[in-house]
Structures are given as C-alpha cells and as structure tokens.
CSV table of C-alpha atoms and ligand atoms in Angstrom, one decimal:
chain,number,residue,atom,x,y,z
A,5,ASN,CA,48.9,-206.5,-106.0
A,6,ASP,CA,47.1,-207.9,-103.6
A,7,ARG,CA,44.3,-209.3,-105.4
A,8,VAL,CA,44.1,-212.0,-108.0
A,9,GLY,CA,44.4,-210.5,-111.3
A,10,THR,CA,44.9,-207.5,-112.9
A,11,PRO,CA,42.9,-205.1,-115.0
A,12,ASP,CA,43.8,-202.7,-117.4
A,13,ALA,CA,41.8,-199.7,-115.9
A,14,ILE,CA,40.3,-199.2,-112.3
A,15,ILE,CA,37.7,-197.2,-111.7
A,16,ILE,CA,36.6,-195.5,-108.5
A,17,GLY,CA,32.5,-194.7,-107.7
A,18,GLY,CA,29.9,-196.5,-109.0
A,19,GLY,CA,27.6,-193.3,-109.7
A,20,ILE,CA,26.5,-192.4,-113.3
A,21,GLY,CA,29.8,-191.7,-114.0
A,22,GLY,CA,32.1,-194.1,-113.2
A,23,LEU,CA,29.5,-196.8,-114.4
A,24,SER,CA,29.3,-195.6,-117.5
A,25,ALA,CA,32.9,-194.9,-117.9
A,26,ALA,CA,33.4,-198.7,-117.3
A,27,VAL,CA,30.8,-199.6,-120.3
A,28,ALA,CA,32.6,-197.3,-122.6
A,29,LEU,CA,36.4,-198.8,-121.9
A,30,THR,CA,34.7,-202.3,-121.9
A,31,ARG,CA,33.3,-202.4,-125.3
A,32,ARG,CA,36.6,-200.8,-126.4
A,33,GLY,CA,38.0,-204.3,-124.9
A,34,ILE,CA,39.7,-202.7,-121.6
A,35,ARG,CA,39.8,-204.6,-119.2
A,36,VAL,CA,37.7,-203.0,-116.0
A,37,ARG,CA,37.4,-203.3,-112.2
A,38,LEU,CA,35.5,-201.0,-110.6
A,39,TYR,CA,35.1,-199.9,-106.7
A,40,GLU,CA,32.5,-198.1,-105.2
A,41,LYS,CA,32.6,-197.4,-101.4
A,42,ALA,CA,28.9,-197.9,-100.6
A,43,HIS,CA,27.8,-201.4,-100.0
A,44,GLU,CA,25.5,-201.3,-102.7
A,45,PHE,CA,25.4,-199.9,-105.9
A,46,GLY,CA,22.0,-197.1,-105.8
A,47,GLU,CA,21.3,-193.6,-106.7
A,48,VAL,CA,18.9,-190.8,-104.9
A,49,GLY,CA,15.1,-191.6,-106.2
A,50,ALA,CA,14.7,-188.5,-107.8
A,51,GLY,CA,14.6,-187.2,-111.6
A,52,LEU,CA,16.9,-186.3,-113.8
A,53,GLN,CA,16.9,-184.5,-117.4
A,54,ILE,CA,19.2,-185.8,-120.3
A,55,ALA,CA,19.7,-183.7,-123.4
A,56,PRO,CA,20.8,-185.1,-126.9
A,57,ASN,CA,24.0,-184.8,-126.3
A,58,CYS,CA,23.2,-187.5,-123.5
A,59,THR,CA,20.6,-189.6,-125.5
A,60,ARG,CA,23.0,-190.1,-128.6
A,61,ILE,CA,25.7,-191.5,-126.3
A,62,LEU,CA,22.9,-194.0,-124.7
A,63,HIS,CA,22.1,-194.9,-128.6
A,64,GLU,CA,25.6,-195.6,-129.1
A,65,TYR,CA,25.6,-198.1,-125.8
A,66,GLY,CA,22.3,-199.9,-127.5
A,67,LEU,CA,20.4,-198.5,-124.5
A,68,LEU,CA,18.8,-195.8,-125.5
A,69,GLU,CA,15.2,-197.9,-126.1
A,70,GLU,CA,15.4,-199.4,-122.7
A,71,VAL,CA,15.6,-196.0,-121.3
A,72,LYS,CA,13.1,-194.6,-123.2
A,73,SER,CA,10.9,-197.5,-122.0
A,74,LEU,CA,11.7,-196.0,-118.5
A,75,GLY,CA,11.3,-192.6,-118.8
A,76,VAL,CA,9.1,-189.6,-120.2
A,77,LEU,CA,9.7,-187.9,-123.7
A,78,PRO,CA,7.9,-184.5,-122.6
A,79,GLU,CA,6.7,-182.2,-125.5
A,80,ALA,CA,8.2,-179.1,-124.4
A,81,MET,CA,10.3,-178.0,-121.8
A,82,VAL,CA,8.6,-174.5,-120.7
A,83,MET,CA,10.4,-171.8,-118.3
A,84,LYS,CA,7.4,-169.1,-116.3
A,85,ASP,CA,8.0,-166.4,-113.9
A,86,ALA,CA,7.6,-168.1,-110.4
A,87,THR,CA,6.0,-164.5,-109.3
A,88,ASP,CA,2.8,-164.4,-111.5
A,89,GLY,CA,3.2,-167.9,-113.3
A,90,SER,CA,3.0,-166.7,-116.7
A,91,GLU,CA,5.1,-168.0,-119.5
A,92,LEU,CA,8.4,-166.6,-120.5
A,93,THR,CA,9.8,-169.2,-123.1
A,94,ARG,CA,10.1,-172.6,-124.3
A,95,LEU,CA,11.8,-175.4,-126.1
A,96,ASP,CA,9.5,-177.3,-128.4
A,97,LEU,CA,11.3,-181.0,-127.1
A,98,ASP,CA,10.0,-182.4,-130.9
A,99,ASP,CA,11.4,-180.2,-133.0
A,100,LEU,CA,15.0,-180.0,-130.8
A,101,GLU,CA,14.5,-184.0,-131.1
A,102,ARG,CA,14.8,-183.6,-134.8
A,103,THR,CA,17.2,-180.6,-134.7
A,104,TYR,CA,19.7,-182.8,-133.1
A,105,GLY,CA,18.6,-186.4,-133.9
A,106,PHE,CA,18.0,-187.5,-130.3
A,107,PRO,CA,15.9,-186.8,-127.9
A,108,TYR,CA,15.6,-184.6,-124.5
A,109,MET,CA,14.0,-187.0,-121.7
A,110,VAL,CA,13.2,-187.3,-118.1
A,111,ILE,CA,14.4,-190.3,-116.6
A,112,HIS,CA,14.1,-191.2,-112.4
A,113,ARG,CA,17.7,-191.4,-111.3
A,114,SER,CA,18.0,-195.2,-110.2
A,115,ASP,CA,16.6,-196.2,-113.7
A,116,LEU,CA,19.5,-194.9,-115.5
A,117,HIS,CA,22.1,-196.1,-113.0
A,118,ARG,CA,20.5,-199.7,-113.0
A,119,THR,CA,20.2,-199.6,-116.9
A,120,ILE,CA,24.0,-198.6,-116.7
A,121,LEU,CA,24.8,-201.0,-114.0
A,122,ARG,CA,22.9,-203.9,-115.7
A,123,GLU,CA,25.1,-203.1,-118.8
A,124,ALA,CA,28.3,-202.7,-117.2
A,125,GLU,CA,27.6,-206.2,-115.6
A,126,ARG,CA,26.5,-207.4,-118.9
A,127,LEU,CA,30.0,-206.8,-120.1
A,128,GLY,CA,31.6,-208.5,-117.6
A,129,VAL,CA,32.7,-205.5,-115.4
A,130,ASP,CA,34.5,-206.1,-112.5
A,131,LEU,CA,32.1,-204.8,-110.0
A,132,ARG,CA,33.5,-204.4,-106.2
A,133,THR,CA,31.4,-202.5,-103.1
A,134,GLY,CA,32.2,-201.9,-99.9
A,135,LEU,CA,35.6,-200.4,-100.5
A,136,ALA,CA,36.7,-196.9,-100.0
A,137,ALA,CA,39.9,-195.4,-101.7
A,138,THR,CA,42.0,-193.1,-99.8
A,139,ALA,CA,45.2,-192.6,-101.9
A,140,TYR,CA,46.5,-192.8,-105.0
A,141,GLU,CA,50.0,-193.3,-106.4
A,142,ASN,CA,51.5,-192.8,-110.0
A,143,ARG,CA,53.9,-196.2,-110.2
A,144,THR,CA,55.4,-199.0,-112.7
A,145,LEU,CA,53.6,-202.1,-112.4
A,146,ALA,CA,54.4,-205.6,-111.8
A,147,THR,CA,54.8,-206.0,-115.4
A,148,GLY,CA,57.0,-203.5,-116.1
A,149,VAL,CA,54.4,-201.0,-117.6
A,150,PRO,CA,53.4,-197.5,-116.7
A,151,GLY,CA,50.2,-197.9,-114.0
A,152,ALA,CA,48.7,-196.5,-110.6
A,153,ARG,CA,48.3,-197.5,-107.9
A,154,VAL,CA,45.4,-197.4,-105.2
A,155,THR,CA,44.6,-197.6,-101.7
A,156,PHE,CA,41.8,-198.8,-99.7
A,157,ALA,CA,40.0,-197.6,-96.4
A,158,ASP,CA,40.6,-201.5,-95.1
A,159,GLY,CA,44.7,-201.2,-96.2
A,160,THR,CA,44.3,-203.0,-99.4
A,161,SER,CA,45.1,-202.1,-102.6
A,162,ASP,CA,44.8,-202.8,-106.7
A,163,GLU,CA,46.8,-201.0,-109.7
A,164,ALA,CA,46.3,-201.0,-112.9
A,165,GLU,CA,47.5,-199.3,-116.5
A,166,VAL,CA,45.0,-196.1,-115.7
A,167,VAL,CA,43.1,-195.6,-112.7
A,168,ILE,CA,39.9,-193.4,-113.1
A,169,ALA,CA,38.5,-191.4,-110.2
A,170,ALA,CA,34.9,-190.9,-110.6
A,171,ASP,CA,34.1,-190.2,-106.5
A,172,GLY,CA,32.0,-187.5,-107.3
A,173,LEU,CA,31.7,-183.9,-105.6
A,174,HIS,CA,33.6,-184.8,-102.7
A,175,SER,CA,36.2,-186.5,-104.4
A,176,VAL,CA,39.3,-188.0,-102.6
A,177,ALA,CA,41.6,-188.0,-105.9
A,178,ARG,CA,40.6,-184.4,-106.4
A,179,ARG,CA,41.8,-183.4,-102.9
A,180,LEU,CA,44.9,-185.2,-103.2
A,181,LEU,CA,45.7,-184.3,-106.9
A,182,VAL,CA,44.2,-180.8,-107.0
A,183,ASP,CA,43.7,-179.8,-103.3
A,184,ASP,CA,40.9,-177.0,-103.9
A,185,GLU,CA,37.4,-177.2,-101.9
A,186,PRO,CA,33.9,-177.5,-103.5
A,187,VAL,CA,32.5,-173.6,-103.9
A,188,SER,CA,29.4,-173.4,-101.6
A,189,SER,CA,26.5,-171.1,-103.7
A,190,ALA,CA,24.5,-170.8,-100.5
A,191,TYR,CA,21.2,-172.2,-102.4
A,192,VAL,CA,20.1,-175.7,-101.8
A,193,ALA,CA,17.6,-178.4,-103.3
A,194,TYR,CA,14.7,-179.9,-102.1
A,195,ARG,CA,13.4,-182.9,-104.2
A,196,GLY,CA,10.0,-184.7,-104.1
A,197,ALA,CA,9.1,-187.6,-106.4
A,198,VAL,CA,5.6,-188.4,-105.9
A,199,PRO,CA,2.6,-190.8,-107.3
A,200,ILE,CA,1.0,-188.9,-110.3
A,201,GLU,CA,-1.9,-188.9,-108.2
A,202,SER,CA,-0.7,-186.6,-105.7
A,203,VAL,CA,-1.2,-183.6,-108.2
A,204,ARG,CA,-3.7,-184.7,-110.2
A,205,SER,CA,-5.7,-181.8,-108.6
A,206,HIS,CA,-3.0,-179.4,-108.8
A,207,ASP,CA,-2.5,-177.0,-112.0
A,208,VAL,CA,0.6,-178.8,-113.5
A,209,SER,CA,1.2,-180.4,-117.0
A,210,GLU,CA,1.6,-183.6,-117.3
A,211,THR,CA,3.5,-184.0,-120.6
A,212,GLU,CA,6.4,-180.6,-120.1
A,213,VAL,CA,9.1,-179.9,-117.9
A,214,VAL,CA,8.3,-176.5,-116.5
A,215,VAL,CA,10.7,-174.5,-114.4
A,216,TYR,CA,9.4,-171.2,-112.9
A,217,VAL,CA,12.0,-169.0,-111.7
A,218,GLY,CA,11.8,-166.4,-109.2
A,219,PRO,CA,13.6,-164.0,-106.9
A,220,ARG,CA,16.2,-166.4,-105.3
A,221,CYS,CA,14.3,-169.5,-105.8
A,222,HIS,CA,13.1,-171.8,-108.7
A,223,PHE,CA,10.9,-174.7,-108.7
A,224,VAL,CA,11.2,-177.3,-111.2
A,225,GLN,CA,8.3,-179.6,-112.3
A,226,TYR,CA,8.3,-182.9,-115.0
A,227,PRO,CA,6.7,-186.1,-114.8
A,228,LEU,CA,8.2,-189.4,-114.4
A,229,ARG,CA,8.1,-193.3,-115.0
A,230,GLY,CA,5.9,-193.1,-118.0
A,231,GLY,CA,3.7,-190.6,-116.4
A,232,GLU,CA,3.2,-192.6,-113.3
A,233,MET,CA,5.2,-190.7,-111.1
A,234,PHE,CA,6.1,-186.8,-110.8
A,235,ASN,CA,8.5,-185.0,-109.9
A,236,GLN,CA,9.6,-181.5,-108.5
A,237,VAL,CA,12.5,-179.6,-107.2
A,238,ALA,CA,12.6,-176.6,-104.9
A,239,VAL,CA,15.7,-174.7,-104.8
A,240,PHE,CA,16.4,-171.4,-102.7
A,241,GLU,CA,19.2,-169.1,-101.3
A,242,SER,CA,19.5,-169.9,-97.9
A,243,ASP,CA,19.4,-166.5,-95.4
A,244,LYS,CA,21.2,-168.7,-93.1
A,245,ALA,CA,24.2,-170.0,-95.5
A,246,LEU,CA,24.5,-165.9,-96.0
A,247,ARG,CA,24.6,-165.2,-92.5
A,248,GLY,CA,27.4,-167.7,-92.1
A,249,GLU,CA,25.4,-170.0,-89.9
A,250,GLU,CA,26.5,-173.5,-90.0
A,251,ASP,CA,23.2,-175.3,-90.3
A,252,TRP,CA,22.0,-174.1,-93.6
A,253,GLY,CA,18.9,-174.8,-95.3
A,254,THR,CA,16.9,-176.4,-93.1
A,255,PRO,CA,13.2,-177.3,-93.8
A,256,ASP,CA,12.2,-173.9,-92.0
A,257,GLU,CA,13.6,-172.2,-94.6
A,258,LEU,CA,11.9,-173.7,-97.4
A,259,ASP,CA,8.5,-172.5,-97.2
A,260,ASP,CA,9.5,-168.6,-96.5
A,261,ALA,CA,12.1,-168.7,-99.4
A,262,PHE,CA,8.9,-169.1,-101.9
A,263,ASP,CA,6.5,-166.9,-100.0
A,264,GLY,CA,4.6,-165.2,-102.4
A,265,MET,CA,5.2,-167.1,-105.4
A,266,CYS,CA,2.5,-168.2,-107.8
A,267,ASP,CA,-0.2,-170.7,-106.6
A,268,GLN,CA,1.4,-173.8,-108.8
A,269,VAL,CA,4.5,-173.1,-106.9
A,270,GLN,CA,2.4,-172.8,-103.5
A,271,GLN,CA,0.6,-176.6,-104.6
A,272,GLY,CA,3.8,-178.4,-104.9
A,273,LEU,CA,5.5,-177.2,-101.8
A,274,PRO,CA,3.9,-179.8,-99.1
A,275,LEU,CA,5.0,-182.7,-101.3
A,276,MET,CA,8.8,-181.8,-101.1
A,277,TRP,CA,10.7,-184.1,-98.9
A,278,ARG,CA,11.4,-182.5,-95.8
A,279,ASP,CA,14.4,-184.9,-94.6
A,280,LYS,CA,16.9,-184.5,-96.8
A,281,TRP,CA,18.1,-181.7,-98.8
A,282,TRP,CA,21.0,-181.0,-101.2
A,283,ARG,CA,23.1,-178.1,-100.7
A,284,MET,CA,24.4,-177.2,-103.8
A,285,PHE,CA,28.2,-176.4,-104.3
A,286,ASP,CA,30.5,-176.6,-108.0
A,287,ARG,CA,34.0,-176.0,-107.6
A,288,ASP,CA,36.1,-173.6,-109.9
A,289,PRO,CA,37.0,-175.1,-113.0
A,290,ILE,CA,40.5,-176.8,-113.2
A,291,GLU,CA,42.6,-177.0,-116.4
A,292,THR,CA,43.8,-180.2,-116.3
A,293,TRP,CA,42.1,-183.6,-114.5
A,294,VAL,CA,45.0,-185.9,-116.1
A,295,HIS,CA,48.2,-186.5,-113.3
A,296,GLY,CA,50.2,-189.1,-114.9
A,297,ARG,CA,47.8,-192.6,-115.0
A,298,ILE,CA,45.3,-190.9,-112.7
A,299,ALA,CA,42.4,-189.4,-114.1
A,300,LEU,CA,39.6,-187.3,-113.1
A,301,LEU,CA,36.0,-187.6,-114.7
A,302,GLY,CA,32.3,-186.7,-113.7
A,303,ASP,CA,31.8,-184.6,-110.5
A,304,ALA,CA,34.9,-185.4,-109.6
A,305,ALA,CA,36.5,-183.5,-112.7
A,306,HIS,CA,33.6,-181.0,-113.2
A,307,PRO,CA,30.9,-180.4,-110.4
A,308,PRO,CA,28.7,-178.1,-112.1
A,309,LEU,CA,25.7,-175.9,-110.2
A,310,GLN,CA,22.8,-177.8,-111.6
A,311,TYR,CA,20.9,-175.1,-113.9
A,312,MET,CA,21.5,-176.7,-117.1
A,313,ALA,CA,21.2,-180.4,-116.3
A,314,GLN,CA,24.4,-181.5,-117.5
A,315,GLY,CA,26.2,-182.9,-114.8
A,316,ALA,CA,25.5,-186.6,-115.5
A,317,VAL,CA,25.5,-186.1,-119.2
A,318,MET,CA,29.0,-184.5,-119.0
A,319,ALA,CA,30.0,-187.3,-116.7
A,320,ILE,CA,28.8,-189.9,-119.3
A,321,GLU,CA,30.4,-187.7,-122.3
A,322,ASP,CA,33.7,-187.8,-120.0
A,323,GLY,CA,33.5,-192.1,-120.4
A,324,TRP,CA,32.5,-192.0,-124.0
A,325,VAL,CA,35.0,-189.5,-125.2
A,326,LEU,CA,37.7,-191.5,-123.3
A,327,GLY,CA,36.6,-194.8,-124.9
A,328,GLU,CA,36.4,-193.1,-128.3
A,329,HIS,CA,40.2,-192.4,-127.8
A,330,VAL,CA,40.9,-195.8,-127.0
A,331,ALA,CA,39.5,-197.0,-129.9
A,332,ALA,CA,40.9,-194.5,-132.2
A,333,GLN,CA,44.6,-196.6,-131.7
A,334,GLY,CA,43.7,-199.7,-132.5
A,335,ALA,CA,45.7,-201.2,-130.0
A,336,ALA,CA,46.3,-204.9,-129.7
A,337,ARG,CA,46.5,-206.8,-126.5
A,338,THR,CA,50.2,-207.7,-125.8
A,339,ALA,CA,51.6,-210.0,-122.9
A,340,THR,CA,52.1,-206.9,-120.7
A,341,GLY,CA,48.5,-205.6,-120.9
A,342,SER,CA,45.8,-203.3,-123.2
A,343,GLY,CA,48.2,-202.4,-125.4
A,344,VAL,CA,46.9,-199.0,-125.0
A,345,ASP,CA,49.1,-195.9,-125.3
A,346,TRP,CA,47.0,-194.5,-122.1
A,347,ASP,CA,49.4,-191.6,-122.3
A,348,ALA,CA,48.1,-190.4,-125.9
A,349,ALA,CA,44.5,-191.4,-124.9
A,350,LEU,CA,44.4,-189.4,-121.9
A,351,ALA,CA,46.1,-186.6,-123.2
A,352,ALA,CA,43.2,-186.4,-125.8
A,353,TYR,CA,40.9,-186.6,-123.0
A,354,ASP,CA,42.3,-184.1,-121.2
A,355,ALA,CA,42.6,-181.7,-124.2
A,356,VAL,CA,38.9,-181.5,-124.8
A,357,ARG,CA,37.1,-182.1,-122.0
A,358,PRO,CA,38.3,-179.5,-119.4
A,359,GLU,CA,37.5,-176.4,-121.9
A,360,HIS,CA,34.4,-177.6,-122.8
A,361,CYS,CA,33.3,-178.7,-119.1
A,362,HIS,CA,34.7,-175.2,-117.8
A,363,ARG,CA,32.1,-173.5,-120.4
A,364,VAL,CA,29.0,-175.5,-118.5
A,365,VAL,CA,30.2,-175.0,-115.4
A,366,THR,CA,30.7,-171.2,-115.4
A,367,THR,CA,27.1,-170.8,-118.1
A,368,ALA,CA,25.4,-172.7,-115.1
A,369,ARG,CA,26.3,-170.0,-112.5
A,370,SER,CA,25.4,-167.5,-115.1
A,371,TRP,CA,21.9,-169.3,-116.2
A,372,GLY,CA,21.6,-169.1,-111.9
A,373,GLU,CA,21.9,-165.6,-111.8
A,374,LEU,CA,19.5,-165.0,-114.4
A,375,TRP,CA,17.0,-167.3,-113.4
A,376,HIS,CA,17.4,-165.7,-109.9
A,377,LEU,CA,17.1,-161.9,-110.8
A,378,ASP,CA,14.5,-159.6,-108.8
A,379,GLY,CA,13.2,-156.2,-109.4
A,380,VAL,CA,13.9,-154.0,-112.6
A,381,PRO,CA,16.8,-156.7,-114.1
A,382,ARG,CA,13.8,-159.6,-113.4
A,383,ARG,CA,11.5,-157.7,-115.4
A,384,GLN,CA,14.1,-156.9,-118.2
A,385,ARG,CA,14.7,-160.4,-118.5
A,386,ASN,CA,11.4,-161.4,-118.6
A,387,GLN,CA,11.3,-159.2,-121.6
A,388,VAL,CA,14.1,-160.8,-123.5
A,389,LEU,CA,13.4,-164.1,-122.7
A,390,ARG,CA,9.5,-163.7,-124.1
A,391,GLU,CA,11.3,-162.0,-127.6
A,392,ARG,CA,12.9,-165.3,-127.8
A,393,ASP,CA,11.9,-167.0,-130.7
A,394,THR,CA,10.7,-170.7,-129.8
A,395,TYR,CA,13.0,-172.5,-132.8
A,396,ASP,CA,16.2,-170.3,-131.8
A,397,TYR,CA,18.8,-173.1,-131.0
A,398,THR,CA,21.8,-170.2,-130.6
A,399,TYR,CA,21.8,-171.0,-127.3
A,400,THR,CA,21.7,-175.1,-127.0
A,401,ASP,CA,24.1,-175.9,-130.3
A,402,TRP,CA,27.3,-175.7,-128.3
A,403,ILE,CA,25.7,-178.2,-125.9
A,404,TYR,CA,23.0,-180.5,-127.5
A,405,GLY,CA,25.1,-181.0,-130.7
A,406,ARG,CA,27.2,-183.7,-131.0
A,407,THR,CA,30.2,-184.4,-128.4
A,408,ALA,CA,33.6,-183.0,-129.4
A,409,LEU,CA,36.3,-185.4,-129.7
A,410,THR,CA,39.3,-183.0,-130.0
A,411,PRO,CA,39.3,-179.1,-129.1
A,412,GLY,CA,38.9,-178.4,-133.2
A,413,GLN,CA,35.3,-180.3,-132.9
A,414,GLU,CA,34.2,-177.9,-130.3
A,415,PRO,CA,31.6,-174.9,-131.6
A,416,PRO,CA,33.2,-171.6,-132.1
A,417,PRO,CA,33.1,-169.2,-129.0
A,418,TYR,CA,29.4,-169.7,-127.7
A,419,PRO,CA,26.9,-166.6,-127.5
A,420,THR,CA,26.6,-165.0,-123.8
A,421,PHE,CA,22.9,-165.7,-123.2
A,422,PRO,CA,21.6,-161.6,-123.0
A,423,LEU,CA,21.4,-160.4,-119.2
A,424,ALA,CA,23.3,-163.4,-118.5
A,425,SER,CA,26.4,-161.4,-117.6
A,426,VAL,CA,26.7,-158.9,-114.7
A,427,ALA,CA,27.8,-156.5,-117.3
A,428,VAL,CA,25.3,-156.7,-119.7
A,429,ARG,CA,22.4,-156.6,-116.7
A,430,GLU,CA,24.6,-153.5,-115.0
A,431,GLU,CA,24.2,-151.5,-118.6
A,432,LEU,CA,20.1,-152.4,-119.6
A,433,SER,CA,19.3,-151.3,-115.8
A,434,GLY,CA,21.6,-148.0,-116.0
A,435,VAL,CA,23.6,-148.6,-113.2
B,8,FAD,P1,28.3,-189.2,-108.0
B,8,FAD,O1,27.3,-189.6,-108.6
B,8,FAD,O2,28.5,-188.5,-106.7
B,8,FAD,O3,29.2,-190.6,-107.5
B,8,FAD,C1,29.7,-191.0,-107.1
B,8,FAD,C2,30.4,-192.5,-106.7
B,8,FAD,O4,31.3,-192.6,-106.0
B,8,FAD,C3,29.1,-192.7,-105.4
B,8,FAD,O5,28.4,-193.8,-105.8
B,8,FAD,C4,29.8,-192.8,-104.1
B,8,FAD,O6,29.3,-193.7,-103.5
B,8,FAD,C5,31.0,-192.9,-104.6
B,8,FAD,N1,32.4,-192.6,-104.1
B,8,FAD,C6,32.9,-191.5,-103.4
B,8,FAD,N2,33.6,-192.0,-102.5
B,8,FAD,C7,34.5,-192.7,-102.9
B,8,FAD,C8,35.8,-193.4,-103.0
B,8,FAD,N3,36.4,-192.7,-101.7
B,8,FAD,N4,35.9,-194.7,-103.1
B,8,FAD,C9,35.1,-195.7,-103.5
B,8,FAD,N5,33.6,-195.0,-104.5
B,8,FAD,C10,33.6,-193.7,-103.9
B,8,FAD,N6,22.7,-183.7,-113.9
B,8,FAD,C11,22.1,-183.8,-115.1
B,8,FAD,O7,22.7,-184.3,-116.3
B,8,FAD,N7,20.4,-183.3,-115.4
B,8,FAD,C12,20.3,-183.3,-114.4
B,8,FAD,O8,18.6,-183.5,-114.5
B,8,FAD,C13,20.2,-183.4,-113.0
B,8,FAD,N8,19.7,-182.6,-112.4
B,8,FAD,C14,20.3,-182.5,-111.0
B,8,FAD,C15,19.8,-181.8,-109.9
B,8,FAD,C16,20.3,-181.7,-108.2
B,8,FAD,C17,19.1,-181.2,-107.5
B,8,FAD,C18,21.6,-182.3,-108.2
B,8,FAD,C19,22.3,-181.9,-107.1
B,8,FAD,C20,22.5,-182.8,-109.1
B,8,FAD,C21,21.7,-182.4,-110.3
B,8,FAD,N9,22.5,-183.1,-111.5
B,8,FAD,C22,21.8,-183.3,-112.8
B,8,FAD,C23,23.7,-183.3,-111.5
B,8,FAD,C24,24.1,-185.3,-111.2
B,8,FAD,O9,23.5,-185.1,-110.4
B,8,FAD,C25,25.5,-185.0,-111.0
B,8,FAD,O10,26.3,-184.4,-111.8
B,8,FAD,C26,25.6,-186.9,-111.4
B,8,FAD,O11,25.0,-187.3,-110.5
B,8,FAD,C27,27.5,-186.7,-111.1
B,8,FAD,O12,27.6,-188.2,-111.6
B,8,FAD,P2,29.4,-188.8,-110.5
B,8,FAD,O13,29.1,-190.3,-111.1
B,8,FAD,O14,30.2,-188.1,-111.4
B,8,FAD,O15,29.1,-188.5,-109.4
C-alpha cells in the first residue's frame, strides 16, 4: 500500500453514485476512501428529477428536508403532444406522494451533489481528487484478508477489502472487467437552466414538469431552485448520426429537429445552451456487476437512456442496497479489518440490483420509442395515453415502490405500457 492507513472500502468516482455509496457505507461503520479524477467535485448545472424511490432513501440519510428546501415539489407531471401542444396524460404528484409515502421532486444537480458531498465530509469519508483509476486487481491484502487493488494514472495505488467503481458511462473498470461498448441511440440532449424571468412571457407552467413528446424529438420543462430558475431539455434524433457522420448532434441540427413543433417548444429553443450537448448512450444490460472484490455501481453498471429519469436514482439505490446488506450482517470490526463478509454482501447486491436495473434500462428504451412516434402510431399512442386514468399507478408501482433488497421483494412481472413494444404497435397499425 503506497498510502498511509488502509480503508475498508475504496470508491472510484465522486458523482452522485459514488458519493451516495460512500454515505451509505460510512453510515454502517465502513471506513471509506473515495477517489475522483477531476481536481474538484462537481456536477452539471442543470436539473434532475428524483422519484419517491430516491427521496425515500434521502429521507433515511436525513437529507430530504435540505433537498426539499433546495429543490421544487411540482404539482404534476404532464405529457403533451409536441406537435399540437395538447395534453395527453398526467400524474398528480401530490397524490403520488400520498401513494408512495415520499415526494417526486426536481432539483438542480449541483445542489443534490453538494448536499451528498457535504454529508460524506461530515461522516468522515476520506475524499481525494485529481486521481484517475487506470487498473484494478483482486489480491490478498497485507493483513491476509481478500481484497482488491486500484492503480492510478500517476503510478500510485491503493487497496481495500472492496473496491467499488462508480466511474460513470465511460467506466474504465467496466472496460477492464466486461469489455463492452456504450450503445449510441443517435439522440442528443441540449440543456438550459435559466433565471425564471427569462420565461415569464412564455406559455410555460411554473408548477409542473411538462414533457412534450414529438416525432423523433421531445422537450422537457420544469422549475428549479424554489422556482427561481427554469430548466429545459431538448432531445432529438440526429440525422448526422444516422448517416454515420462523426460530428453529430451539433447545434445546427437543433432548430431543424423541432421544426413544426408547437409554439411552447419554439419559445423555449433559443434559451438552450449551445456550447455543450450530451449524446445519448446506454449499454446493454449485464447480469453481474461483481468480479471478486471489485463491484460496479451507478452508470458504470447500468447507464440508461434518461427517459424514465432513473439513472441517478438507481445509482443512489445501489449504494443504499449495499449498505443495507452490510448492516444486516451486524459484523464487528476485527484486528484485520471491517469484519464484514464482503463476498456475501456483494452476492446479495448482485442478486437483486442487475435484474431491476435491466428492467429500467430496457423499459427506458421502449419509452423512448413510444415518445418519438410519428404518423398513425403517434395518433394511436395519443389515444391510449388520453384514456389513461390519472390515478392509475400500474406503470409506476414497480419503479417508485420500495427498493427491493432481495429478488423476492421485486414486484412480479411488470406490465408493458400498451404501444411500448414494437409488436403491439405493429399489431395496432395493421402491419
Ligand atoms: P457520473 O455522474 O458519470 O459520475 C462518475 C464520476 O466518476 C465523475 O465524477 C467522473 O469524473 C469520475 N470518474 C470517471 N472516471 C474516473 C476514473 N478513471 N477515476 C476516478 N474518477 C473517475 N437521472 C435521474 O435520476 N433523473 C433525471 O432526471 C435524469 N435526467 C438526465 C438527463 C440527461 C440529459 C442525462 C444525460 C442524464 C440524466 N439522468 C437522470 C441520468 C443521471 O445523470 C446519471 O445516471 C447519473 O448522473 C449517474 O451518476 P454516476 O455517479 O453513476 O456517474
């Protein structure tokens, strides 16, 4: 060990996933050291939706009140047709909170990230920046117990009983352990969080999350920071990407992609940031995230397309589930380390999380298809959505209900939304 003192667990990556895993484990008596490759911790200055399966965990961590004071609790989530602006369906978020016991809310990413970072500091997580992990290896520690070693770009290394790689979509650990590639959706996202005054003359709701779904595009709007700011996300399929061009998703494609969409969307487009954009990738689900004492977590394990707004939420759930399994052992610290049976805790984590996140990743793909329909399927989708009862939670129970700790706690086979599968769409349109 090149460093002074041996932590029980090392976490690589100081995003929302890595930091919240650090909080989850430290609360359970685990000594955690976290490495972030950037020189400072930080997040993008845009918005994030967090559902009850996340706010429930933030409540357990004692962070929900602070998060609520920084964010917004919208009244409803409304889906509209981007072509004509008409309403298709809505979730009443007050009733949703009553149903699931915790709120659905929106928050500035950097506010949530900073809250979790401060909690990690308060709990005594050993936080280190400016170090990029380049290699991982399972090995026996100097104390004679099993563990893993991580090596950094500067040639130094560190080791612990367990190493958790929460290094995001382009995870180095994932490349080394699984060697698959991110899957391009050919869609790109533009963001823009602006002072609320900038949209006061627009036709916007300051109390709702609104998603306009259109042919090969969608547009999201919601208030942030107690209503002081307004967040917008514009997502579209890039023709350049479909043609195989390297330089795709560029700002010249943005306005064309929303050509013909309703006034509310047109009003919002000039406010999008045009100096940065996010190409949308996910990865095909994998069945195991644990390799000896090295485990994947967050986007490194299950990057989704963002259509269900569950990426950061799943990352927070991952850490919580691992922390619960560690706590369930009731292990006492020994002379050689934490005393935790990590093989058992990691096996329990691996038994429940990949299957759940697999469902979310594949459901997000089909929701994307559903949102971006055109022609006859679009009209059929609109009809099905308009007929949906606002208070029908059939399609959200398996996501927003309590986070399962074992496969037996997962809800039974979840329903597929009508039209959310190619087979159903083809049947309805008579193909
Ligand atoms: P990241 O946030 O990517 O963090 C990884 C960290 O690891 C970074 O700090 C990085 O610098 C560091 N790192 C990388 N490599 C190394 C290395 N080799 N060594 C050390 N450190 C390293 N999710 C939601 O829940 N709700 C939403 O509303 C939502 N909206 C979204 C909208 C858009 C447009 C997009 C693109 C995503 C959205 N998501 C949403 C998804 C969410 O942003 C991600 O799933 C989440 O941020 C993943 O967190 P993470 O900590 O796993 O990874």
